[in-house]
mmCIF file of C-alpha atoms and ligand atoms in Angstrom:
data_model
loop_
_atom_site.group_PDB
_atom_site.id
_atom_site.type_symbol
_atom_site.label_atom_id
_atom_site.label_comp_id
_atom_site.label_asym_id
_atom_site.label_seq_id
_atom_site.Cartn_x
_atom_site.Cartn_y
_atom_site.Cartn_z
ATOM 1 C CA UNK M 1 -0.206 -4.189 -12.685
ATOM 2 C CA UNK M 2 -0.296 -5.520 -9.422
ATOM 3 C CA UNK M 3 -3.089 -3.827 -6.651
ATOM 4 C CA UNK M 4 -2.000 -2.146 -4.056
ATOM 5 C CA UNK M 5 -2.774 -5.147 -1.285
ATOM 6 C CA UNK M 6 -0.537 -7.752 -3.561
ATOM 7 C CA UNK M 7 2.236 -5.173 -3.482
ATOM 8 C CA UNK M 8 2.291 -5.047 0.413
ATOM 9 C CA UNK M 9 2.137 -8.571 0.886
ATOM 10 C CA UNK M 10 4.882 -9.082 -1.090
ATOM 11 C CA UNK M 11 7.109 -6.421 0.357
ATOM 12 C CA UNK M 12 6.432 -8.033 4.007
ATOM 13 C CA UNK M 13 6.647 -11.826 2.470
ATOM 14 C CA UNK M 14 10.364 -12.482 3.939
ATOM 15 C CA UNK M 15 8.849 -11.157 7.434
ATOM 16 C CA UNK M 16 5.921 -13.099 7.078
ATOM 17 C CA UNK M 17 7.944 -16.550 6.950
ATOM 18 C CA UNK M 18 9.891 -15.730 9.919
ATOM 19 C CA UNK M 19 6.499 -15.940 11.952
ATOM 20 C CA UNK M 20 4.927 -18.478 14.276
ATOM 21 C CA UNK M 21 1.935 -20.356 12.193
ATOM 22 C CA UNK M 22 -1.092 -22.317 13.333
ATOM 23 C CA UNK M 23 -4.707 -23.559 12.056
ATOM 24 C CA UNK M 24 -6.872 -21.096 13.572
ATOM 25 C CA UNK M 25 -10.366 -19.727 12.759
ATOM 26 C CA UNK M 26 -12.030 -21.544 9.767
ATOM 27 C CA UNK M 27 -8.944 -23.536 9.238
ATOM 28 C CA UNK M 28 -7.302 -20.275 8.334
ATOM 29 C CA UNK M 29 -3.271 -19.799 8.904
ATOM 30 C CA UNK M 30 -2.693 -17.207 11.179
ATOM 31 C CA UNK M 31 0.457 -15.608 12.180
ATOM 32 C CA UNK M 32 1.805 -14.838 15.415
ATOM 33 C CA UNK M 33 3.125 -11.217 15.637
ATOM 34 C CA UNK M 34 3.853 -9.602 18.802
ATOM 35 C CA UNK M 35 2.447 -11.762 21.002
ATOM 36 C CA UNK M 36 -1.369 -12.312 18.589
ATOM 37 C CA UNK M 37 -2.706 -13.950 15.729
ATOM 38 C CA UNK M 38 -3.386 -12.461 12.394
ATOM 39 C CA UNK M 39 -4.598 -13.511 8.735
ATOM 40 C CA UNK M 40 -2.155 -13.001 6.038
ATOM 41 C CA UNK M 41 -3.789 -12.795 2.618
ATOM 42 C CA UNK M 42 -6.485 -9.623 3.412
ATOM 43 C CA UNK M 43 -6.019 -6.174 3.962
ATOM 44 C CA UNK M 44 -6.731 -7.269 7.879
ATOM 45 C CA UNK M 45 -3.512 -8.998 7.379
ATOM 46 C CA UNK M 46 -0.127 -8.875 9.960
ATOM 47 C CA UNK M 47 1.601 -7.541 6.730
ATOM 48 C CA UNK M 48 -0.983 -4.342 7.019
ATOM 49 C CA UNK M 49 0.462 -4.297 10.922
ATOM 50 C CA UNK M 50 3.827 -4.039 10.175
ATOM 51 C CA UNK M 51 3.536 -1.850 7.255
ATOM 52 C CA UNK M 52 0.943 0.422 9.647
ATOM 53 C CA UNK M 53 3.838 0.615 12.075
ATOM 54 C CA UNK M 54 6.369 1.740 9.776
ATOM 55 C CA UNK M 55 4.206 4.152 7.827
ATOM 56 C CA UNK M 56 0.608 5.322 9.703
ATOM 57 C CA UNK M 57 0.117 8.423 9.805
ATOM 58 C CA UNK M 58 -3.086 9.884 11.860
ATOM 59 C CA UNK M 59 -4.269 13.776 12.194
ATOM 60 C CA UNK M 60 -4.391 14.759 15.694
ATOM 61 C CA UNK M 61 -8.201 14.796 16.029
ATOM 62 C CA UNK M 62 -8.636 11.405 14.943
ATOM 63 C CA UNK M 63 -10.883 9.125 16.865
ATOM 64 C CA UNK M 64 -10.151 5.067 16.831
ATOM 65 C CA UNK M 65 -13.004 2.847 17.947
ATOM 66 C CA UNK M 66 -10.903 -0.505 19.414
ATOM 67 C CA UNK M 67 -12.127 -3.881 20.046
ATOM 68 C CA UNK M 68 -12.049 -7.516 19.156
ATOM 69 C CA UNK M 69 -14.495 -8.960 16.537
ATOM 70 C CA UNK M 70 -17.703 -9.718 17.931
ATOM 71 C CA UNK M 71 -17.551 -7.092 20.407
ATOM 72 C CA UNK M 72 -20.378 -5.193 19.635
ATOM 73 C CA UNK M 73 -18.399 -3.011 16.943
ATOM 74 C CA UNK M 74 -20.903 -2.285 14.986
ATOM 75 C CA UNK M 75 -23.273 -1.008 17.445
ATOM 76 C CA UNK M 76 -20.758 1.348 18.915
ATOM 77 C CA UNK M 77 -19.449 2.416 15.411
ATOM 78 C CA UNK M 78 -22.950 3.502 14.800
ATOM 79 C CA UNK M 79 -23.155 5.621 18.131
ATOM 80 C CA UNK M 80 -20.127 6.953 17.607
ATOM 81 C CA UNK M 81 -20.814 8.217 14.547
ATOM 82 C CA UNK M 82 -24.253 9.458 15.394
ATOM 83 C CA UNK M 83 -22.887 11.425 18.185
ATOM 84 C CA UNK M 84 -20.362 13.243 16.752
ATOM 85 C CA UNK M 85 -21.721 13.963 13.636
ATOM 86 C CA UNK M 86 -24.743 15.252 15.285
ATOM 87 C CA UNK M 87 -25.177 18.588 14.218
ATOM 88 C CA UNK M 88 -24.442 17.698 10.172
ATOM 89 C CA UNK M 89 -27.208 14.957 10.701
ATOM 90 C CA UNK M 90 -29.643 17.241 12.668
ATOM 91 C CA UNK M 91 -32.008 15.108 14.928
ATOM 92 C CA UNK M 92 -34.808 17.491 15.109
ATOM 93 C CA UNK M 93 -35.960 17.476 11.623
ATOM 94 C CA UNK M 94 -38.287 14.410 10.362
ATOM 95 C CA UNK M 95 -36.319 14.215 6.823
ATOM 96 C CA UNK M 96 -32.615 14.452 8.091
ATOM 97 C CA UNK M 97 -33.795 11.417 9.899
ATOM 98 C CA UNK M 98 -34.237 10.017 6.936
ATOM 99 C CA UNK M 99 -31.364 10.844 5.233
ATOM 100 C CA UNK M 100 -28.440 9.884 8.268
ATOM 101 C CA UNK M 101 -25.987 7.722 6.593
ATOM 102 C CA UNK M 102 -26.648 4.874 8.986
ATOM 103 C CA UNK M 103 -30.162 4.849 7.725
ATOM 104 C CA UNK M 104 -29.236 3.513 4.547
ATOM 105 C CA UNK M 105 -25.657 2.527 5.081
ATOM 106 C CA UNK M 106 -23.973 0.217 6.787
ATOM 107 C CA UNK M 107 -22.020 1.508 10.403
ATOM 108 C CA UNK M 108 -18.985 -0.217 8.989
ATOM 109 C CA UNK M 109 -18.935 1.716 6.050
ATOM 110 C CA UNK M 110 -19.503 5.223 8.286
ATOM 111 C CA UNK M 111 -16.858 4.048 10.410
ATOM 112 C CA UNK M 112 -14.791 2.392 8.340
ATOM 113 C CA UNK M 113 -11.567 0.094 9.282
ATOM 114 C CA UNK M 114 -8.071 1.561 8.861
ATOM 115 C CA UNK M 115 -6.251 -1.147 7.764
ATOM 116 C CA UNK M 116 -8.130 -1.691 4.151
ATOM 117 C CA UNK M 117 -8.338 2.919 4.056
ATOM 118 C CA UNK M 118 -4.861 2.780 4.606
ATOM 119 C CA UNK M 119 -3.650 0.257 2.116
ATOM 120 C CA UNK M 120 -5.911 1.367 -0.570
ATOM 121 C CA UNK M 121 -5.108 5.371 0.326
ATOM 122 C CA UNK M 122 -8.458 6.372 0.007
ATOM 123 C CA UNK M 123 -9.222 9.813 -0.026
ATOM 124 C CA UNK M 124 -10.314 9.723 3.478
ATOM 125 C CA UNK M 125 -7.221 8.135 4.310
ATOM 126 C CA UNK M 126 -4.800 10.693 2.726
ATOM 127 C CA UNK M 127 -7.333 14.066 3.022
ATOM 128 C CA UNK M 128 -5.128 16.301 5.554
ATOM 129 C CA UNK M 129 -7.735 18.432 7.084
ATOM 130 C CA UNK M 130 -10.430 16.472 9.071
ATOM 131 C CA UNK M 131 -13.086 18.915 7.341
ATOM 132 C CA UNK M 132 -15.888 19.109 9.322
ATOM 133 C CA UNK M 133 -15.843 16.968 11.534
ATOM 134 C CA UNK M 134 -12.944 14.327 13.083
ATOM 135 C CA UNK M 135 -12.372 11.479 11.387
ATOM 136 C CA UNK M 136 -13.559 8.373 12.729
ATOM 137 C CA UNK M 137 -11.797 4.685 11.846
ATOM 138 C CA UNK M 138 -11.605 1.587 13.758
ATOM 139 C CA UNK M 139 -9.612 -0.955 13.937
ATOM 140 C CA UNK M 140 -8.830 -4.611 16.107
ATOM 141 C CA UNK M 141 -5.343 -4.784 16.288
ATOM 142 C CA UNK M 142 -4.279 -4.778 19.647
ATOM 143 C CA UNK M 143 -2.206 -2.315 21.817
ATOM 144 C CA UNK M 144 1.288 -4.024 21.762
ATOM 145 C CA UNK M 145 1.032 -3.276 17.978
ATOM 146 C CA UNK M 146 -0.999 -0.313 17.692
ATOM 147 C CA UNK M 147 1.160 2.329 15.496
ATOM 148 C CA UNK M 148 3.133 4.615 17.827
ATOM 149 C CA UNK M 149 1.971 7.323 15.435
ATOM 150 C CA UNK M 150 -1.510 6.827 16.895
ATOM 151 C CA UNK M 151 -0.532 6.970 20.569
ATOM 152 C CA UNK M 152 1.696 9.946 19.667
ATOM 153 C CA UNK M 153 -0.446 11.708 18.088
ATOM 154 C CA UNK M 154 -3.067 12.664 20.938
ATOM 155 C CA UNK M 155 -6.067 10.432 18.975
ATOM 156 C CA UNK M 156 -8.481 9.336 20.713
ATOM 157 C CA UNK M 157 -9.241 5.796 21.341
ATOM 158 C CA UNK M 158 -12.373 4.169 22.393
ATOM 159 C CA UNK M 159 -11.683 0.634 23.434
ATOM 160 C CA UNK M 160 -14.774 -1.845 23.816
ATOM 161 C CA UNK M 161 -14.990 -5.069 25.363
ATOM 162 C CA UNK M 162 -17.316 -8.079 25.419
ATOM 163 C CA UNK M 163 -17.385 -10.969 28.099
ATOM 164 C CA UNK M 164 -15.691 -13.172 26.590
ATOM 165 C CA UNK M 165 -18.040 -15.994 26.272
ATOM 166 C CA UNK M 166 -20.909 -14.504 24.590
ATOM 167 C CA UNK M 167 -17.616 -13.410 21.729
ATOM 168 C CA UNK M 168 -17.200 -16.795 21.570
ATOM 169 C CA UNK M 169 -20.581 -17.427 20.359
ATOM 170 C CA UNK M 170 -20.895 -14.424 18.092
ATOM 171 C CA UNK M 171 -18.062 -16.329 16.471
ATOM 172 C CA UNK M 172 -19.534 -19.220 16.235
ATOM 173 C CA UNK M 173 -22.692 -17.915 14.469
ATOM 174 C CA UNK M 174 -20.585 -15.608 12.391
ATOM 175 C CA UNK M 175 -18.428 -17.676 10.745
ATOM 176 C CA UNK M 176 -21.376 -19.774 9.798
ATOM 177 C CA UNK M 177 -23.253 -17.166 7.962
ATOM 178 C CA UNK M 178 -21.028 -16.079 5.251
ATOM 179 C CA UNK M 179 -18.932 -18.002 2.781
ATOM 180 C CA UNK M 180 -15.379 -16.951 2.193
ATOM 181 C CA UNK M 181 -13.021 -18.341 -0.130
ATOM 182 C CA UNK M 182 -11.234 -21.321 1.014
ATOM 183 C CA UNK M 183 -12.385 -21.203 4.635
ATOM 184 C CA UNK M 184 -14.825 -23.724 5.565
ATOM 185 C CA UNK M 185 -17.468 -23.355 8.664
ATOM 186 C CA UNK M 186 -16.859 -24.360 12.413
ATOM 187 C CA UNK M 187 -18.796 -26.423 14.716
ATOM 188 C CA UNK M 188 -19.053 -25.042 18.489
ATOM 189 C CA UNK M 189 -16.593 -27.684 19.706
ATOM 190 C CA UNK M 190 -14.163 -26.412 17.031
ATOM 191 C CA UNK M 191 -14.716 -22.512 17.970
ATOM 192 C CA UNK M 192 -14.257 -23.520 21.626
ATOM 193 C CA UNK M 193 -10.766 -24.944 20.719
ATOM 194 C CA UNK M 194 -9.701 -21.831 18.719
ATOM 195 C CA UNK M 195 -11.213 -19.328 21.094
ATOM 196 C CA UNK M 196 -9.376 -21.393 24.297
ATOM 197 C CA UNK M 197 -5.926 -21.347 22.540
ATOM 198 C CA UNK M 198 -6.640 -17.725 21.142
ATOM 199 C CA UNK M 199 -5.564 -18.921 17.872
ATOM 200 C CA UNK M 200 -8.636 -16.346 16.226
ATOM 201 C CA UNK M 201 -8.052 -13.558 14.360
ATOM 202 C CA UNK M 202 -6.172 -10.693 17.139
ATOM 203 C CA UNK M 203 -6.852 -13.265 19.900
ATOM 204 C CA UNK M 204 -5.708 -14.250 22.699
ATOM 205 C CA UNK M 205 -8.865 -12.353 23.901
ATOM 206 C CA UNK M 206 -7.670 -12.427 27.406
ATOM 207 C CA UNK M 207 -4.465 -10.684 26.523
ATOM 208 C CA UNK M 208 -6.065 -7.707 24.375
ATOM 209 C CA UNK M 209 -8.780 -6.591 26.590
ATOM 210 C CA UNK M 210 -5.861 -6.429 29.504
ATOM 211 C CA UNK M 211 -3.460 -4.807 27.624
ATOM 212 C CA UNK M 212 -6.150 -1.930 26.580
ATOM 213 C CA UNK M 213 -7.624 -2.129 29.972
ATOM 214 C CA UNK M 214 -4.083 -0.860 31.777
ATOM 215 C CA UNK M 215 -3.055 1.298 29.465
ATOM 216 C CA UNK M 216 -6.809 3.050 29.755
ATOM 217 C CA UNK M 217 -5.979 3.038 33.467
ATOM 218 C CA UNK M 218 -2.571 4.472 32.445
ATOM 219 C CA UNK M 219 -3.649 7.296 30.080
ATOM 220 C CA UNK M 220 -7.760 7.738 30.616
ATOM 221 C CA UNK M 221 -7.541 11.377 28.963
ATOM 222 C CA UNK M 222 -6.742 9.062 25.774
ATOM 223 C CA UNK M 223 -8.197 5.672 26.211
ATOM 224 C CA UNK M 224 -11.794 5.151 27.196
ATOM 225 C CA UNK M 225 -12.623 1.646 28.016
ATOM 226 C CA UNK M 226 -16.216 0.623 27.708
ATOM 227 C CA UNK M 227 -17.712 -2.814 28.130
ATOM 228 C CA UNK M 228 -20.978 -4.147 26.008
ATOM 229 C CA UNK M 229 -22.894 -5.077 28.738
ATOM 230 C CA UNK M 230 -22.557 -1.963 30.518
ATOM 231 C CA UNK M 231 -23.236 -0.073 27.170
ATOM 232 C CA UNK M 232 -26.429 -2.220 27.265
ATOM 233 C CA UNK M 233 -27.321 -1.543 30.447
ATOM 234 C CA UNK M 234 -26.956 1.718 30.899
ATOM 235 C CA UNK M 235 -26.669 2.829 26.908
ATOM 236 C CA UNK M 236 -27.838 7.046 27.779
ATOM 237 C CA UNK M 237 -25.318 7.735 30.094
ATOM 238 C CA UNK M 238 -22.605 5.578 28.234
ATOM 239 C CA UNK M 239 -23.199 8.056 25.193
ATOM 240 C CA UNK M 240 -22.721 10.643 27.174
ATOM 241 C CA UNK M 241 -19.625 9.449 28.313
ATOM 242 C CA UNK M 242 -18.319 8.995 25.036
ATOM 243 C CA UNK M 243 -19.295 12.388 23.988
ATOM 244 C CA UNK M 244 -17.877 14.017 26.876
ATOM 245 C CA UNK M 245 -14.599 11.850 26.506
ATOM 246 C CA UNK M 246 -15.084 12.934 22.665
ATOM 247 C CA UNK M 247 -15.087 16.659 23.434
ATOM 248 C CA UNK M 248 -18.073 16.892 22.279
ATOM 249 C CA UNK M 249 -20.700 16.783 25.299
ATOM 250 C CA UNK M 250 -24.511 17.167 25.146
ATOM 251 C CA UNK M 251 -25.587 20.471 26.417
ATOM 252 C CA UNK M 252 -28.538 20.719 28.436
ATOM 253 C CA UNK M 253 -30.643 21.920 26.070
ATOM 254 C CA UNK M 254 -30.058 18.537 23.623
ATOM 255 C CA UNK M 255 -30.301 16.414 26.754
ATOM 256 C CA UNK M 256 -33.660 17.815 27.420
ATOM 257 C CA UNK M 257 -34.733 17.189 24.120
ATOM 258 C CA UNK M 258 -33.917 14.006 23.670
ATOM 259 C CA UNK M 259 -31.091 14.025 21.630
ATOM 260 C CA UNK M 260 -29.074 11.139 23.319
ATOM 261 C CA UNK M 261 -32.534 9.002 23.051
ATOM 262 C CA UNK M 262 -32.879 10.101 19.580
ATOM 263 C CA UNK M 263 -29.633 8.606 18.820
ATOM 264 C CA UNK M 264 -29.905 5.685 20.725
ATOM 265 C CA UNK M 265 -32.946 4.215 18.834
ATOM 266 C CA UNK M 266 -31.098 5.390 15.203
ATOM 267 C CA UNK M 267 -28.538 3.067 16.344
ATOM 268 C CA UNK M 268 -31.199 -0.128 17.944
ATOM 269 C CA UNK M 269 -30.657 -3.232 16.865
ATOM 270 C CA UNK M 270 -33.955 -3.530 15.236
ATOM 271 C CA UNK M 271 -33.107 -0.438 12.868
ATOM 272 C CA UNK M 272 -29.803 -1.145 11.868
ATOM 273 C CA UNK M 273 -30.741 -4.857 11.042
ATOM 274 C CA UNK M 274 -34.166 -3.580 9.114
ATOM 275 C CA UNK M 275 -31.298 -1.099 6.995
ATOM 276 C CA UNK M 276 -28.404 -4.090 6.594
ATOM 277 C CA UNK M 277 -31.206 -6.800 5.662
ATOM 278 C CA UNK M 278 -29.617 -7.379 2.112
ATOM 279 C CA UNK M 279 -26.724 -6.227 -0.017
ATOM 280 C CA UNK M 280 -22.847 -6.860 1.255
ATOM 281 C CA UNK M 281 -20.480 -5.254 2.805
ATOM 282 C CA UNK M 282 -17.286 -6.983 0.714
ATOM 283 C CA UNK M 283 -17.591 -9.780 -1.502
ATOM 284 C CA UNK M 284 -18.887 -13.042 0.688
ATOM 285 C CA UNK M 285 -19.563 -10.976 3.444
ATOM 286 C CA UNK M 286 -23.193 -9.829 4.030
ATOM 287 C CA UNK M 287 -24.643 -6.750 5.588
ATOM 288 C CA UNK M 288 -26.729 -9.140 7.347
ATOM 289 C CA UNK M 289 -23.866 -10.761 9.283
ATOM 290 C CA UNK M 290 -23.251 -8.085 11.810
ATOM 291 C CA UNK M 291 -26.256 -8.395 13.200
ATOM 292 C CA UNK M 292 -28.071 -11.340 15.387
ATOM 293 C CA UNK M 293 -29.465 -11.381 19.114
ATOM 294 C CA UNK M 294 -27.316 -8.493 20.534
ATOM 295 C CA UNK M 295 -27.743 -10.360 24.111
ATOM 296 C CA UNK M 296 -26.020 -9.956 27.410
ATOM 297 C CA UNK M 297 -25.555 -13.393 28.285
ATOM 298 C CA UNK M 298 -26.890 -15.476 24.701
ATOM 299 C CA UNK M 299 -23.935 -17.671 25.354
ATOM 300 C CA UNK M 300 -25.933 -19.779 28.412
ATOM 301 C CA UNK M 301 -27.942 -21.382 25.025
ATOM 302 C CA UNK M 302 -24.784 -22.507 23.560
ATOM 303 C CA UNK M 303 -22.137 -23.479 25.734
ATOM 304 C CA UNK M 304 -22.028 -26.873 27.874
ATOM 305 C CA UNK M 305 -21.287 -26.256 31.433
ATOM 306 C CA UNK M 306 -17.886 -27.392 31.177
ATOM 307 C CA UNK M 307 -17.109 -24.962 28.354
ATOM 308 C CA UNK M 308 -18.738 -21.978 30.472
ATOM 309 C CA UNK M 309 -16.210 -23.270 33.361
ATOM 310 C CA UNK M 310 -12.886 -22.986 31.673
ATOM 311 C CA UNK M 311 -13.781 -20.111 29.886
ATOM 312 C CA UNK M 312 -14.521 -18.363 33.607
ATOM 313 C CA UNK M 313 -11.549 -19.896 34.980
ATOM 314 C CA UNK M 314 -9.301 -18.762 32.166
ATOM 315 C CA UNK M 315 -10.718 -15.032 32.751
ATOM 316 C CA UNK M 316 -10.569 -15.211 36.446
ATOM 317 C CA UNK M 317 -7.118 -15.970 36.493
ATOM 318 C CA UNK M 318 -5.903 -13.580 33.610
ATOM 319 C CA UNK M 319 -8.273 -10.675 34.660
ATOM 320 C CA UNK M 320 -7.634 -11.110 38.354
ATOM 321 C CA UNK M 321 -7.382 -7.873 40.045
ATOM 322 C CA UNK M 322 -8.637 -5.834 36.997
ATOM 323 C CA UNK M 323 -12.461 -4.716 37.975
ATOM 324 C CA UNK M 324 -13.809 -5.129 34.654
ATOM 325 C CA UNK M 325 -17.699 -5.324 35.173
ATOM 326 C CA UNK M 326 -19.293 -7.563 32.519
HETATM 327 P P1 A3P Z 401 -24.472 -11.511 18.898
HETATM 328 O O1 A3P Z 401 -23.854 -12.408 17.891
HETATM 329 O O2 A3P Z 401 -24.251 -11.973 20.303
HETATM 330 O O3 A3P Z 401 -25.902 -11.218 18.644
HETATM 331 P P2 A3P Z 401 -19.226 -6.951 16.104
HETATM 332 O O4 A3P Z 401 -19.995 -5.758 15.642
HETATM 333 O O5 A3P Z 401 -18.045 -6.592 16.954
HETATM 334 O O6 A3P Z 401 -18.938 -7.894 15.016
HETATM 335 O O7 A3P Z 401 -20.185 -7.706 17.148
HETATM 336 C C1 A3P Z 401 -21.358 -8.338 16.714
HETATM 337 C C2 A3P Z 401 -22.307 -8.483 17.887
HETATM 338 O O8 A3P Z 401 -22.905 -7.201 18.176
HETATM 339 C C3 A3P Z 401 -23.446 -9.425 17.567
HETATM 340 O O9 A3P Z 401 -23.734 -10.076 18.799
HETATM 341 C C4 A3P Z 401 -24.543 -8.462 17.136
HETATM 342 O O10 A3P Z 401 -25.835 -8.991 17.235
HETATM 343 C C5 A3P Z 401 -24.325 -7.330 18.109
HETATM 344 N N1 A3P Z 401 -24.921 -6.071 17.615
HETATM 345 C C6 A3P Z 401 -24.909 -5.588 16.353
HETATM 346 N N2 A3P Z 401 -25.588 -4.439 16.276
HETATM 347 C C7 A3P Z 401 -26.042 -4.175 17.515
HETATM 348 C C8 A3P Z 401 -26.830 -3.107 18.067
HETATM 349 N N3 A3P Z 401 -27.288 -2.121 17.305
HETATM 350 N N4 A3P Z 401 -27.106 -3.154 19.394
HETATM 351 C C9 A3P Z 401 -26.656 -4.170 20.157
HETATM 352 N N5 A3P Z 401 -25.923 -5.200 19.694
HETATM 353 C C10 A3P Z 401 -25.613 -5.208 18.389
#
């Protein structure tokens, strides 16, 4: 009997061939579908797209965590889930500590993706009542293609952004740290090619970050768009502002005692690496993986100064007028 992955690739095959395809990210074919590039053979396929489009369906109080890979994803999954989930996973006693789910699991599996939930209908996908607390998924596929159902729905969506060159290099290191099947590793020159053309997995980056950008501008009540580097900057009042935009603000009284601080160091690099140092997260894919520098501005190690040129002329031109503060 055939899994429930084969049996939505093959329903979508037909569409699948009527696709643009390139060599993209680790020699990977990608698809082009509505305007970006996708994998076809994983439950982050386009197949999983189209099928999301013709059949998601959210709860209300959902809450979506957007962004491209190597955004900082993890990191913001984690302080997501720590925030809302704060009074199940009370800060103020030493062994709930302890105990939080992100202290022995990994953010991606407390905020998990939607696409692999949805096509294997686990129970959190198909459970009706979001019982306590909202559910929380995330996902990278980009607005254009988003299921209406989502937008319709009155979700909430939390879109983060990275500059664009330090993504590039979280690639780059990425895709050399795990071994999947069939995809050999990159060299920078190679990544630089990819990310330039946008042939990565949901790239062009330039043309997701806009598209989430104005529609935040359009609807801010639904979509709240958040950059890394201000998260790193400023990371206390940037949870706040998610919790607010959440409906679930800090009162006073947790402000005072620390509660966003609390929080903030649950969700530190330094402990969520010590917690994902071994086991996997799926098969060829390390816990370990998601987590490396964390710096605002790594790329300046990496990048020749003619890379670091087009990649700022390509985002000055594309972002123009848009204000986004890296
Ligand atoms: P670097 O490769 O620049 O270090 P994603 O989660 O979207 O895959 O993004 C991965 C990037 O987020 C990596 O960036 C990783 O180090 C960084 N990251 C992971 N956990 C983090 C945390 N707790 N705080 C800050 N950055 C984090």
């Amino acid at each position: 009997e055939k899994d429930n992955l084969s049996l939505l690739l093959h329903k979508y095959k037909d569409k699948l061939t009527t696709l643009p395809k390139q060599k993209g990210w680790m020699g990977e074919n990608l698809y082009m579908y509505q305007g970006f590039w996708y994998g076809s053979t994983s439950a982050f396929s386009v197949q999983t797209t189209m099928a999301m489009q013709d059949s998601f369906k959210p709860l209300p109080t959902d809450i979506y965590l957007l962004t491209l890979p190597k955004s900082g994803t993890t990191w913001v999954k984690a302080l997501m889930f720590a925030t809302v989930n704060r009074t199940t996973y009370n800060h103020n006693s030493n062994t709930s500590v302890l105990t939080h789910p992100l202290f022995v699991s990994n953010p991606h599996n407390c905020v998990p993706f939607i696409e692999p939930e949805f096509v294997n209908k686990t129970p959190t996908y198909v459970q009706e009542n979001p019982n306590p607390n909202p559910r929380l998924f995330s996902t990278h596929i980009p607005y254009t293609s988003l299921p209406r159902s989502i937008l319709d729905s009155g979700c909430r969506l939390v879109y983060l952004c990275r500059n664009p060159k330090d993504v590039m290099v979280s690639w780059y290191y990425f895709s050399n740290k795990f071994t999947l099947k069939n995809l050999s590793p990159m060299t920078i020159d190679e990544m630089f090619e990819v990310f330039v053309k946008g042939t990565v997995p949901y790239g062009p980056y330039w043309d997701h970050v806009k598209e989430y950008y104005n529609a935040s501008c359009e609807h801010p009540t639904k979509i709240l768009f958040l950059t890394y580097e201000v998260m790193k900057k400023d990371t206390v009042n940037q949870v706040k502002r998610i919790a607010e935009f959440l409906g679930c603000p800090f009162s006073k009284e947790e402000e005072t005692e620390g509660c966003v601080e609390e929080i903030m160091r649950l969700c530190s690099l330094e402990v969520l690496k010590e917690v994902n140092k071994d086991g996997e997260y799926s098969e060829g894919v390390p816990n370990a993986v998601f987590f490396r520098e964390g710096k605002v501005g790594g790329w300046r190690e990496d990048l020749t100064d003619e890379m670091s040129k087009t990649l700022d002329d390509i985002t000055n031109e594309k972002f123009q007028d848009l204000g986004i503060l890296f």
